[in-house]
Short mmCIF file of C-alpha atoms in Angstrom, two decimals:
data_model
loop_
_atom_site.label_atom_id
_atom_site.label_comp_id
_atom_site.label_asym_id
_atom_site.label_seq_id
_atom_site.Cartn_x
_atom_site.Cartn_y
_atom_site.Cartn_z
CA UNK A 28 -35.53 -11.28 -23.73
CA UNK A 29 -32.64 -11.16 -25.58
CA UNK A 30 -32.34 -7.53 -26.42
CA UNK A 31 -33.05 -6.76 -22.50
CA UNK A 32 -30.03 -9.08 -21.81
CA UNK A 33 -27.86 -7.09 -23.78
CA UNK A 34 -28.82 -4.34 -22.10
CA UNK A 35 -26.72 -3.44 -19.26
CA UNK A 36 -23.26 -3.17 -17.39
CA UNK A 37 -21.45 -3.85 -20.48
CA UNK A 38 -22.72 -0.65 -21.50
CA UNK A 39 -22.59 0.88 -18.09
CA UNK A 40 -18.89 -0.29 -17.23
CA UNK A 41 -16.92 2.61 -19.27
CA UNK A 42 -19.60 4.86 -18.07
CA UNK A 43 -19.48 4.56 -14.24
CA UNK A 44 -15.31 4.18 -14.59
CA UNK A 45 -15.26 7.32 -16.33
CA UNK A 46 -17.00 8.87 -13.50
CA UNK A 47 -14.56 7.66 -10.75
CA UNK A 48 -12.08 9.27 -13.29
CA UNK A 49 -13.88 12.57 -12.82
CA UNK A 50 -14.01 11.92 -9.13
CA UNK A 51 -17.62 11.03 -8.50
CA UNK A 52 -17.12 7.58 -7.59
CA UNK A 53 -19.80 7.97 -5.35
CA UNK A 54 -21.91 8.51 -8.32
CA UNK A 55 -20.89 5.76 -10.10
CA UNK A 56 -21.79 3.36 -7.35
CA UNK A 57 -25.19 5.02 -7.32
CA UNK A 58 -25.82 4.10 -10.64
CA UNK A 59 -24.41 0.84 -9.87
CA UNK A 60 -27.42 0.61 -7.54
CA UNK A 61 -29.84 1.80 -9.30
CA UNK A 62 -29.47 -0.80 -12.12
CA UNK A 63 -28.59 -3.99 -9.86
CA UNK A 64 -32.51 -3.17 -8.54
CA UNK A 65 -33.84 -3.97 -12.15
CA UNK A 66 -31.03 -6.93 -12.63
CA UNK A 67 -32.56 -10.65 -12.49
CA UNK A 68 -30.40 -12.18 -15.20
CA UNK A 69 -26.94 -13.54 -15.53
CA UNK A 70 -25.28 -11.43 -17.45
CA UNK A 71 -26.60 -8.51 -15.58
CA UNK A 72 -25.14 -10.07 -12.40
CA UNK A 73 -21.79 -10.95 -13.56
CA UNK A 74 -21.29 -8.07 -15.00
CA UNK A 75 -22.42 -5.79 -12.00
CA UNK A 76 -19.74 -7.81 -10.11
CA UNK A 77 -17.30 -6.72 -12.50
CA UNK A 78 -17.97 -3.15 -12.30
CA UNK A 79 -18.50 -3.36 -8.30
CA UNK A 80 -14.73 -5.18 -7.99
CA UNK A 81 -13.30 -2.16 -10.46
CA UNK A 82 -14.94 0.52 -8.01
CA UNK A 83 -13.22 -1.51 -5.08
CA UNK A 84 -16.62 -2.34 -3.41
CA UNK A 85 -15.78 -5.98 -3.03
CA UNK A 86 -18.89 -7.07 -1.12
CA UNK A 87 -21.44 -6.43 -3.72
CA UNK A 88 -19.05 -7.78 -5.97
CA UNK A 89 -19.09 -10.70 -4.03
CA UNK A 90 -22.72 -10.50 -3.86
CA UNK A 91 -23.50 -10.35 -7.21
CA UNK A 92 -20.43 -13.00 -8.23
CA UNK A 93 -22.61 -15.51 -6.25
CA UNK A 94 -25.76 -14.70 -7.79
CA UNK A 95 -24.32 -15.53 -11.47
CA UNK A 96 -23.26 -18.20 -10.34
CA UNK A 97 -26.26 -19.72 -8.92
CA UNK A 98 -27.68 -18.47 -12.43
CA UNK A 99 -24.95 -20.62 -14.67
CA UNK A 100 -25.93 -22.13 -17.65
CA UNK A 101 -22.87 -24.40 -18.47
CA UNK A 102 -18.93 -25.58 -17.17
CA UNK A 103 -17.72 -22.99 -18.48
CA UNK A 104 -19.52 -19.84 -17.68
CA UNK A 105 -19.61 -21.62 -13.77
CA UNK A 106 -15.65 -21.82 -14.45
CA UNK A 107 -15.10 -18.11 -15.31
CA UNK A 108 -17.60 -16.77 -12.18
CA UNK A 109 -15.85 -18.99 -10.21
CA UNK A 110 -12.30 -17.33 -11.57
CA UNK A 111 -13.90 -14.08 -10.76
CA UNK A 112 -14.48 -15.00 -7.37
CA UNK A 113 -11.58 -16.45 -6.73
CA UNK A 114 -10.13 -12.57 -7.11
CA UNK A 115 -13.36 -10.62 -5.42
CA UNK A 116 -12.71 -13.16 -2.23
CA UNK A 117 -8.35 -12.70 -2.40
CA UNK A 118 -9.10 -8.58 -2.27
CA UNK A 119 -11.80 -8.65 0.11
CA UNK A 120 -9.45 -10.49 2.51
CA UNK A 121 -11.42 -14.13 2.21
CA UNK A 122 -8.66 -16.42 1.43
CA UNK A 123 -10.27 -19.84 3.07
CA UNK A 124 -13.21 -18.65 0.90
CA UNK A 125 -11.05 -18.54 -2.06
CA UNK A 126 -9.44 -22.05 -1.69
CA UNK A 127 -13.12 -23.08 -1.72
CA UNK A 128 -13.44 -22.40 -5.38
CA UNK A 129 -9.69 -22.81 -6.36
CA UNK A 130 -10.37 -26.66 -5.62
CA UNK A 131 -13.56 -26.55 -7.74
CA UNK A 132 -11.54 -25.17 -10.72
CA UNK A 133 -8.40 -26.65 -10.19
CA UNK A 134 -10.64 -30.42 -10.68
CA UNK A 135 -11.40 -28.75 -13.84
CA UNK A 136 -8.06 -27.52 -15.11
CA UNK A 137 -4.84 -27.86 -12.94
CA UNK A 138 -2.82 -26.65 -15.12
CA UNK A 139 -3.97 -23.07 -15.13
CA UNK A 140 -1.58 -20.77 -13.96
CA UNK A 141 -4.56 -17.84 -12.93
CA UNK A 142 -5.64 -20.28 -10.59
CA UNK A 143 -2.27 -21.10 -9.55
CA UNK A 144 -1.39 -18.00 -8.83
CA UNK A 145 -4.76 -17.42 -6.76
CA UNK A 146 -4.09 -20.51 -4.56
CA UNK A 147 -0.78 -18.97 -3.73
CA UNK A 148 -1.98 -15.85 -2.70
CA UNK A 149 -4.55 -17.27 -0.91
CA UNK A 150 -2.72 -19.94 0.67
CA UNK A 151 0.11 -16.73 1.75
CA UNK A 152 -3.06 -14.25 3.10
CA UNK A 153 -3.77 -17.47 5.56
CA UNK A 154 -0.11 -17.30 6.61
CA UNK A 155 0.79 -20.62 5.12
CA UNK A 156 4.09 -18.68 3.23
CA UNK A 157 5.80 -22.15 2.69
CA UNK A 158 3.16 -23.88 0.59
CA UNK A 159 2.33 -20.67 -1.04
CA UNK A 160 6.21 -20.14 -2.10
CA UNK A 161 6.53 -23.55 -3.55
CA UNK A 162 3.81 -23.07 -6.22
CA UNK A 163 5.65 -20.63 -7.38
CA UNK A 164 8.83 -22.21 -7.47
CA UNK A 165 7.00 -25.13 -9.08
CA UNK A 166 5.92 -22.10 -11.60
CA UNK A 167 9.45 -21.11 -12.39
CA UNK A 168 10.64 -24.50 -12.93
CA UNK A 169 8.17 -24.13 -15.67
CA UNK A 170 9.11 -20.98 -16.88
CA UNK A 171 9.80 -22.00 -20.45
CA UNK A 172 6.25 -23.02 -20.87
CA UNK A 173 4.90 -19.63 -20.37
CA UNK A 174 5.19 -16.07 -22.04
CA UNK A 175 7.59 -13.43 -20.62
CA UNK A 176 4.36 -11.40 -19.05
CA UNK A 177 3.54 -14.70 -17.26
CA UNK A 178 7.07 -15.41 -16.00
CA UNK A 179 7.25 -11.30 -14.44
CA UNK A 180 4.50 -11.61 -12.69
CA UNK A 181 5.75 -15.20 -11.00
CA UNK A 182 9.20 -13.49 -10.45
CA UNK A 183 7.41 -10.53 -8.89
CA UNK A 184 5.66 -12.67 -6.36
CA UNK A 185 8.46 -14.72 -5.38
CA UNK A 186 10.37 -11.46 -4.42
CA UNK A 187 8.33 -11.00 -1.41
CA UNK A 188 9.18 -14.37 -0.44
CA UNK A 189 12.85 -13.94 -1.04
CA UNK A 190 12.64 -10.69 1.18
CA UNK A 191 11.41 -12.88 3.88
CA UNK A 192 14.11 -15.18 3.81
CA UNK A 193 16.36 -12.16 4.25
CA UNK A 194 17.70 -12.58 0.43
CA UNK A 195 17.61 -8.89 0.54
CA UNK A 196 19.12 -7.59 -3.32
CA UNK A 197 17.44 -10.26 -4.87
CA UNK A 198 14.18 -10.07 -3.53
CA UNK A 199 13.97 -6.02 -4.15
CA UNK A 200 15.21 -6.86 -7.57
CA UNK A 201 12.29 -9.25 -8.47
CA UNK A 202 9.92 -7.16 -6.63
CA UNK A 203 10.84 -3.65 -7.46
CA UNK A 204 12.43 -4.65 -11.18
CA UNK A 205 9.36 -7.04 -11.86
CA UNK A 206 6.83 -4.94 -10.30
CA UNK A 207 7.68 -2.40 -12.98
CA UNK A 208 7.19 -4.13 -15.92
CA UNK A 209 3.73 -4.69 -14.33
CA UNK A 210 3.06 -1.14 -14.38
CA UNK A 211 2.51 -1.57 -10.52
CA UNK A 212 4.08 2.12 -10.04
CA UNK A 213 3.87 3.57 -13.58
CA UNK A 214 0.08 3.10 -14.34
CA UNK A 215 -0.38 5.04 -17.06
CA UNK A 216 -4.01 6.48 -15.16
CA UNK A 217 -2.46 7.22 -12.69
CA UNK A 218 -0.37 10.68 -11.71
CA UNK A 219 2.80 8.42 -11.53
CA UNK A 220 3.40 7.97 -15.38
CA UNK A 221 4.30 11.40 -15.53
CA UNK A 222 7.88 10.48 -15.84
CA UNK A 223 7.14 9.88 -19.49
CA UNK A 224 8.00 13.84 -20.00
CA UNK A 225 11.84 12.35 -19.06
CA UNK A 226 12.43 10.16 -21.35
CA UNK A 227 14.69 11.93 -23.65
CA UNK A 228 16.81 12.43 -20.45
CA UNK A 229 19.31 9.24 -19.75
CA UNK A 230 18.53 6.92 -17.45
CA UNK A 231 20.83 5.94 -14.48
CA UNK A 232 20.92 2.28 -13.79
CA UNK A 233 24.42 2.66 -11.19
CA UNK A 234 27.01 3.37 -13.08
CA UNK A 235 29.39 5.47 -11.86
CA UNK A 236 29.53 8.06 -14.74
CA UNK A 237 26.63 10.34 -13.47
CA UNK A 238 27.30 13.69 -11.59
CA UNK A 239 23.79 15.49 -10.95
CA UNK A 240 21.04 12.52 -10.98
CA UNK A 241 17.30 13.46 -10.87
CA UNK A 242 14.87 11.10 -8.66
CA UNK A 243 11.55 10.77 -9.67
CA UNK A 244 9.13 10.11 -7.32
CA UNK A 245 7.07 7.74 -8.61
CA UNK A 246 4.63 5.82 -5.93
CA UNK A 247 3.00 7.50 -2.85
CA UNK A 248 3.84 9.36 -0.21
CA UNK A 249 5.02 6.64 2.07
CA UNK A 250 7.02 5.20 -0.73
CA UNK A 251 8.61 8.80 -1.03
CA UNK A 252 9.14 8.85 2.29
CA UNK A 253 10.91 5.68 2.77
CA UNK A 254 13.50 6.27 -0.41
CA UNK A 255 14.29 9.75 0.15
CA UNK A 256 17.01 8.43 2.54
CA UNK A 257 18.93 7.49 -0.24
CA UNK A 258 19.82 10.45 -0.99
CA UNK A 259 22.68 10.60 1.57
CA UNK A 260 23.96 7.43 -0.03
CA UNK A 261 24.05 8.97 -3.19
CA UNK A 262 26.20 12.33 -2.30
CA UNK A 263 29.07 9.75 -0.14
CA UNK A 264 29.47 8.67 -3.83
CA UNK A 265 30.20 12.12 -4.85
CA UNK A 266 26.86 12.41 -7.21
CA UNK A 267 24.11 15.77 -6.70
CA UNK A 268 20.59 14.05 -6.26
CA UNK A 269 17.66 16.07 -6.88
CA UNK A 270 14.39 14.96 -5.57
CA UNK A 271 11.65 15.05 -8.46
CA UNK A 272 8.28 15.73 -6.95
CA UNK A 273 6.14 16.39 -9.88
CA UNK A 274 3.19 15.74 -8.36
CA UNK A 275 3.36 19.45 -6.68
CA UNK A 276 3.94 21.26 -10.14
CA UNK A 277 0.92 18.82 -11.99
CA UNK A 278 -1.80 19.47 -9.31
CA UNK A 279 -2.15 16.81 -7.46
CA UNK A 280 -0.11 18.79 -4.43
CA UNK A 281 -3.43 18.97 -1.95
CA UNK A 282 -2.87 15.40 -0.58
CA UNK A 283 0.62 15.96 -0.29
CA UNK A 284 0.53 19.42 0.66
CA UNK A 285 3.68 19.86 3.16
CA UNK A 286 5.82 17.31 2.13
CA UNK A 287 8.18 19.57 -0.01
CA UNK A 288 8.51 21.55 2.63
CA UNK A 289 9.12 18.56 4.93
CA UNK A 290 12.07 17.30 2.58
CA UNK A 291 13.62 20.72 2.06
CA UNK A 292 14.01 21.46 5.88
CA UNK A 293 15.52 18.80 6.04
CA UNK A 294 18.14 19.31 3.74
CA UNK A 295 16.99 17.64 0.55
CA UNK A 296 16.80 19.45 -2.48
CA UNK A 297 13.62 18.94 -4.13
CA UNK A 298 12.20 20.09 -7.35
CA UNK A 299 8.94 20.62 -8.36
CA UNK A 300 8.96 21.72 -11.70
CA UNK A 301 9.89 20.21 -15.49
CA UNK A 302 11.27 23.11 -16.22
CA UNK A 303 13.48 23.27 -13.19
CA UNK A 304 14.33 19.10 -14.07
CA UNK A 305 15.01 20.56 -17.65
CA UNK A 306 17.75 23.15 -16.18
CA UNK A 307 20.17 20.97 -14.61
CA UNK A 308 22.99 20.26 -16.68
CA UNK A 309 24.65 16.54 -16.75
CA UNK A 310 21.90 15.14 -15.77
CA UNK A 311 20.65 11.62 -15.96
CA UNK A 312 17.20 10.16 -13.86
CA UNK A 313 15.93 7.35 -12.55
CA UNK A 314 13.05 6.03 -10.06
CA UNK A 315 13.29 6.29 -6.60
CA UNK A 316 12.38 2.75 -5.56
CA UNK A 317 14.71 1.54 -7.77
CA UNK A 318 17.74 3.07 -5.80
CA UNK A 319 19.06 0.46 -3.14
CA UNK A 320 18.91 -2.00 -6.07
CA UNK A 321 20.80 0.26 -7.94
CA UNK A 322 23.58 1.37 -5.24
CA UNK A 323 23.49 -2.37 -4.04
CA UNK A 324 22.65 -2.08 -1.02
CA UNK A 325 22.69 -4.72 2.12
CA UNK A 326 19.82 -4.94 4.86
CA UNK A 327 22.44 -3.50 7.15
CA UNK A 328 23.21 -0.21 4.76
CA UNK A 329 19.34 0.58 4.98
CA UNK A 330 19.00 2.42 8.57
CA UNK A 331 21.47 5.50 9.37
CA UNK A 332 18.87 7.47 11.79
CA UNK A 333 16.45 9.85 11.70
CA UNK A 334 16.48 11.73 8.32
CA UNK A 335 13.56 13.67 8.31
CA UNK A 336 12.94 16.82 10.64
CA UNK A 337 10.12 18.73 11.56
CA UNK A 338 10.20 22.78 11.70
CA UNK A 339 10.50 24.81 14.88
CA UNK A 340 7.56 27.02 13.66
CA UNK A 341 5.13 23.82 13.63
CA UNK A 342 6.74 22.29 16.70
CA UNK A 343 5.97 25.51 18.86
CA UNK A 344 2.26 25.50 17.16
CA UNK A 345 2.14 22.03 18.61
CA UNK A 346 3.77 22.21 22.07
CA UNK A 347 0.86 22.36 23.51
CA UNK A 348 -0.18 18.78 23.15
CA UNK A 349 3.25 18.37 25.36
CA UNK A 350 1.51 20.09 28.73
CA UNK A 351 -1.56 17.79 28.06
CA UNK A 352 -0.25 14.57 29.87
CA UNK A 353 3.24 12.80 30.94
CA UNK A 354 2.06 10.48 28.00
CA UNK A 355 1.23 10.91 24.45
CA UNK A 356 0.18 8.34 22.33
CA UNK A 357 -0.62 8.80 18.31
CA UNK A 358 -2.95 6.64 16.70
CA UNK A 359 -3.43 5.70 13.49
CA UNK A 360 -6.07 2.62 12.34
CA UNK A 361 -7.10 2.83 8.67
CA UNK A 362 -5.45 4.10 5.73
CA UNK A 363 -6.95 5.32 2.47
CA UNK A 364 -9.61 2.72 1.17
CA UNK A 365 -9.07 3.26 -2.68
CA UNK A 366 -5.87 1.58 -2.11
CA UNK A 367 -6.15 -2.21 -2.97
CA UNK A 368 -5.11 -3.76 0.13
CA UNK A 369 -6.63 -1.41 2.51
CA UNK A 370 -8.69 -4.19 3.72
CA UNK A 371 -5.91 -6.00 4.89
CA UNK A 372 -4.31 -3.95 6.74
CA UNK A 373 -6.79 -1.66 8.47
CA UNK A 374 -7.80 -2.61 12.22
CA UNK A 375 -10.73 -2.18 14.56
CA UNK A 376 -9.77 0.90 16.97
CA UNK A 377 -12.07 -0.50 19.72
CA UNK A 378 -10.06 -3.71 20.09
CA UNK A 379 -6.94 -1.70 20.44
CA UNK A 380 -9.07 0.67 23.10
CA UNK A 381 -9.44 -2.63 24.88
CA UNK A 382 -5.65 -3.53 25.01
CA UNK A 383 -4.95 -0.17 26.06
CA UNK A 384 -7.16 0.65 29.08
CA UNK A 385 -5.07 1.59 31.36
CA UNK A 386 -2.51 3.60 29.71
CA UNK A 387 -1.96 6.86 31.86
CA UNK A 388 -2.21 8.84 28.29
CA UNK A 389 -3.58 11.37 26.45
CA UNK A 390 -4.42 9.44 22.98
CA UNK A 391 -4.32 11.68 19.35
CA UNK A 392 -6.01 9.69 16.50
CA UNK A 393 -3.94 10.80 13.40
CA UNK A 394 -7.02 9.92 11.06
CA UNK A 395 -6.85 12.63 8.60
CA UNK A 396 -9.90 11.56 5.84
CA UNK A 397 -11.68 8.01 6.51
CA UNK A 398 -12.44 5.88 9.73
CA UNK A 399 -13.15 8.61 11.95
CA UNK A 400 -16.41 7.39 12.83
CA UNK A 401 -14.40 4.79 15.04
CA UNK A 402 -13.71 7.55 17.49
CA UNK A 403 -16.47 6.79 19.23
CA UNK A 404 -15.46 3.23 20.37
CA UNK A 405 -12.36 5.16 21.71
CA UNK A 406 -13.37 7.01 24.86
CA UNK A 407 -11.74 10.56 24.84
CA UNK A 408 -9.61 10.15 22.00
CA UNK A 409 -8.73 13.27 21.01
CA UNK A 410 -9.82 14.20 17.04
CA UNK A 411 -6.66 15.94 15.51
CA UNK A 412 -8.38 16.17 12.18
CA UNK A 413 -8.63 19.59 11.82
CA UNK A 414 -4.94 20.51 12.61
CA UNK A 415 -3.80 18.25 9.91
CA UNK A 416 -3.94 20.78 7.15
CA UNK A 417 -0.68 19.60 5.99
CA UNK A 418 1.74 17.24 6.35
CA UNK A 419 4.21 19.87 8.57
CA UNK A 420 0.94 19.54 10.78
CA UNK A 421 1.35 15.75 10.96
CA UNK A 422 4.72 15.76 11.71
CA UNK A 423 5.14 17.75 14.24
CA UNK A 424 1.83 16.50 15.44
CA UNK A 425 3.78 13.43 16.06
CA UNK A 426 6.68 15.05 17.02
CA UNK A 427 4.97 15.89 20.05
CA UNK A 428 4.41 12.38 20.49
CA UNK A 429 6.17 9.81 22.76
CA UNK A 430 5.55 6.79 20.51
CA UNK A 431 2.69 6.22 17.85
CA UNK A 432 0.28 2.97 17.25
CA UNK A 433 -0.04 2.88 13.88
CA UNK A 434 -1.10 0.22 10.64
CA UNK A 435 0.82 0.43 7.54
CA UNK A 436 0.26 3.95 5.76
CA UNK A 437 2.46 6.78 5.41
CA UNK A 438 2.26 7.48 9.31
CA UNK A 439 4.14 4.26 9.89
CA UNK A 440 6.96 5.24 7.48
CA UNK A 441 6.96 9.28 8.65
CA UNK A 442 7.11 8.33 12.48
CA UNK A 443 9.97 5.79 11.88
CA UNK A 444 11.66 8.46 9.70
CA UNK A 445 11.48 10.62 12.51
CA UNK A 446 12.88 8.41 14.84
CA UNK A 447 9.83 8.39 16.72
CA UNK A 448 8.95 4.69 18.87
CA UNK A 449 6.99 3.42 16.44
CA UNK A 450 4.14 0.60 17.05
CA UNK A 451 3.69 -1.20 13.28
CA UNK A 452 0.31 -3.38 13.41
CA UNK A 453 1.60 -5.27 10.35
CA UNK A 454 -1.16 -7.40 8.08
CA UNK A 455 -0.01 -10.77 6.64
CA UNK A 456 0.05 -9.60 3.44
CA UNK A 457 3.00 -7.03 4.17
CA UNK A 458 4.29 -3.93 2.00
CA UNK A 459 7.87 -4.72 1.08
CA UNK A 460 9.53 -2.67 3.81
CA UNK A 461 8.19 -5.11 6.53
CA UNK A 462 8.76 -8.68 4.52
CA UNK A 463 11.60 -9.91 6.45
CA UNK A 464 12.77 -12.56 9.60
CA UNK A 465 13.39 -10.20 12.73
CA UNK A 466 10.77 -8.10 14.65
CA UNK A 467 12.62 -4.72 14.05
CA UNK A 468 12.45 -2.93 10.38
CA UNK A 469 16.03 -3.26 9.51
CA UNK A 470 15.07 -0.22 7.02
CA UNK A 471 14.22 1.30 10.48
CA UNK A 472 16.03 0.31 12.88
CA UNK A 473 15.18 -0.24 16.78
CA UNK A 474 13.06 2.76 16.83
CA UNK A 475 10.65 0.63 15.68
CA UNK A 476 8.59 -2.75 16.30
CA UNK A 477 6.50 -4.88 14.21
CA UNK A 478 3.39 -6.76 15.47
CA UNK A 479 2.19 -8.72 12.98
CA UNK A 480 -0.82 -10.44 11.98
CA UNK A 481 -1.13 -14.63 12.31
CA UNK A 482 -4.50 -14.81 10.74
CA UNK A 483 -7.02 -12.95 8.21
CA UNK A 484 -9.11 -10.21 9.56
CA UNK A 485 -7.96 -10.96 13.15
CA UNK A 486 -5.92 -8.58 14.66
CA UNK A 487 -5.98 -10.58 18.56
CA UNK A 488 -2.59 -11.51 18.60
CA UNK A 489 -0.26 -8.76 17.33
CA UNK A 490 -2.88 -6.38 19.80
CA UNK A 491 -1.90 -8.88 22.28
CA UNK A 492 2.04 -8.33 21.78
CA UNK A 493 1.65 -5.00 21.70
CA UNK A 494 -0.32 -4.79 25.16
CA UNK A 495 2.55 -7.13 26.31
CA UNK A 496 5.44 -5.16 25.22
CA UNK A 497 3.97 -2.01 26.94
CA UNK A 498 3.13 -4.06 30.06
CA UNK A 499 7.01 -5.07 30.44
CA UNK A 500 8.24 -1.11 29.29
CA UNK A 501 5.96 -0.48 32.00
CA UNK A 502 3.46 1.75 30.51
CA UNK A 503 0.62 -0.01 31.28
#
């Protein structure tokens, strides 16, 4: 019995994550599968749940959390499972389950700061901000207690907070400053560490002594999209930014195929290559989301208008759509599941179908890889899938538009960009750009409206605004 314990996902864990390396995630979880039908023991089950949470399939992580813990031997092993689940349940958008086992542990030890930090970002995915915030206030008052990793990652989460309250430099600088020393952007398995190659180059931090300043782009493509508009700050100061997309020259272009294109015709200059980075004289670099910190900007500095243009070549492929109907709406439901929160912020297209029956429109889903299934519980939306080869497709794809329904992925930010209307359904848990007091972006301006979410995995009221605000603008 012993040796068959031993036996199992401890071996199988840098196995199936080397395979989701190689891209054959779906593999992985097959042999996930495969074992988890021989599994009867506990540490078979716990660490299944492990390797299911690392593969981002939360519910058989949550599946198999709950069976080790049925199958705990002491405190302590219960403790750990319940620790586990704690996280499983916060990802897989179960807060009130969460709590649940918070209390159980906190009765145990209340003066674990893991579990603290769990209650908090449980009690905030339940919209309860205030209670959330003061545990970690009650964290920082504490801060010589705890190591310097502990005290980042408690400064980190109180930045969105801050944000909220409108305490705009401070809250990007404990988010964005913070969030780095996390590794949040600059995961070294990730394509985003490739800024590594420019460290012998100096770093810019806003001092005035710079003349030609690389950017490097170091998140994804909404993240590029959104700080890209720097740029224009940057040249009032008299300084030559270069946009560093290394991404294109270190093939991992496909996903982002158009968006060089997208920033050059618009009058960026962007460079793809080291060796172009390496040819600039005078140069100094520095990250892209650091740059409103860095030319201290002000909530109201953040908007100056559409900065991002589409091409006439891809417009007039696309004017078509215009001839279709007097109205056209883009829609946009789900983003891309490996990301972390996806859960969170994804909503169910036939509740919005519902809210919008009515609407004297021709609808375009702007689904490019996942959730097109959905289309069904849409009745003659039209599939624009397979004219989204690039992202000069998308754009002028929504160009064509007269306003987009979107959730929070890159559509949101390259509608907005556009000056497109723009319909945000915004989750409670919020990415930075959209943690703030007033209903417009103010890193968008009016273009733009956020309906946000009151409670987890219920989207009924912010589908509910937005039916109401097109009601009164008299579209429906």
């Amino acid at each position: 019995m012993k040796k068959e314990e031993n036996i199992g996902v401890n071996d199988l864990e840098p196995f199936v994550l080397s395979l989701e390396k190689l891209g054959e995630k779906k593999l992985a979880l097959q042999v996930l599968d495969a074992f988890a039908k021989q599994s009867k023991q506990f540490f078979q089950y716990e660490n299944l749940a492990k390797c299911y949470f690392k593969l981002k399939d939360y519910n058989k992580s949550i599946n198999y959390g709950e069976k080790a813990l049925a199958l705990s031997k002491n405190g302590q092993q219960s403790y750990i499972i319940r620790s586990n689940l704690i996280n499983v349940y916060n990802h897989a958008n179960y807060p009130e389950k969460a709590l649940t086992y918070v209390t159980c542990n906190e009765r145990l030890a209340s003066g674990d700061t893991e579990v603290a930090f769990e209650k908090a970002y449980a009690l905030y995915l339940l919209n309860r901000r205030d209670e959330a915030e003061k545990i970690l206030t009650d964290l920082l008052s504490k801060s010589e207690e705890f190591d310097e990793e502990t005290v980042t990652k408690i400064k980190f989460n109180l930045g969105t907070y801050l944000l909220y309250r409108d305490k705009f430099q401070q809250g990007m600088q404990n988010f964005i400053f913070e969030g780095a020393k996390m590794r949040i952007w600059d995961n070294t398995e990730t394509i985003f560490s490739r800024n590594q190659k420019l460290r012998d180059i100096p770093f810019w931090a806003g001092s005035p002594e710079v003349k030609n300043l690389i950017i490097y782009a170091e998140a994804g493509i909404g993240d590029e999209i959104i700080n890209i508009r720097f740029m224009k700050h940057l040249k009032e100061k008299g300084i030559t930014p270069y946009w560093y997309a290394a991404w294109h020259d270190l093939g991992y272009g496909k996903e982002r195929k158009g968006l060089f294109q997208i920033f050059t015709n618009s009058g960026f200059d962007v460079l793809c290559k080291e060796s172009e980075v390496r040819a600039i004289p005078d140069a100094k670099w520095t990250y892209s989301m650091h740059l409103p910190i860095y030319l201290n900007l002000s909530q109201k500095d953040l908007w100056h208008g559409p900065y991002i243009k589409t091409s006439e070549e891809f417009d007039k492929k696309y004017s078509w759509i215009k001839s279709q109907s007097p109205l056209n709406v883009g829609i946009r439901w789900q983003g891309n599941p490996a990301y972390d929160h996806d859960l969170h912020r994804s909503y169910p297209l036939k509740q919005l179908y519902e809210a919008l029956k009515g609407l004297n429109a021709s609808c375009y889903s702007l689904q490019r890889d996942t959730g097109l299934e959905e289309i069904q519980d849409f009745e003659n939306l039209i599939d624009m899938k397979s004219y989204m080869d690039s992202y000069e497709d998308t754009l002028s794809i929504i160009n064509q538009m007269d306003f987009v329904i979107t959730s929070c992925t890159s559509i949101a930010h390259a509608a907005a960009a556009l000056g497109k209307r723009t319909f945000i359904l915004v989750p409670i848990s919020a990415y930075y750009t959209w943690s703030h007091s007033t209903k417009q972006s103010p890193w968008y301006g009016d273009n733009v409206t956020l309906c946000r979410q009151k409670r987890p995995r219920v989207w009924d009221e912010p589908i509910a605004e937005l039916k109401e605000i097109l009601q009164k603008e008299g579209y429906l």
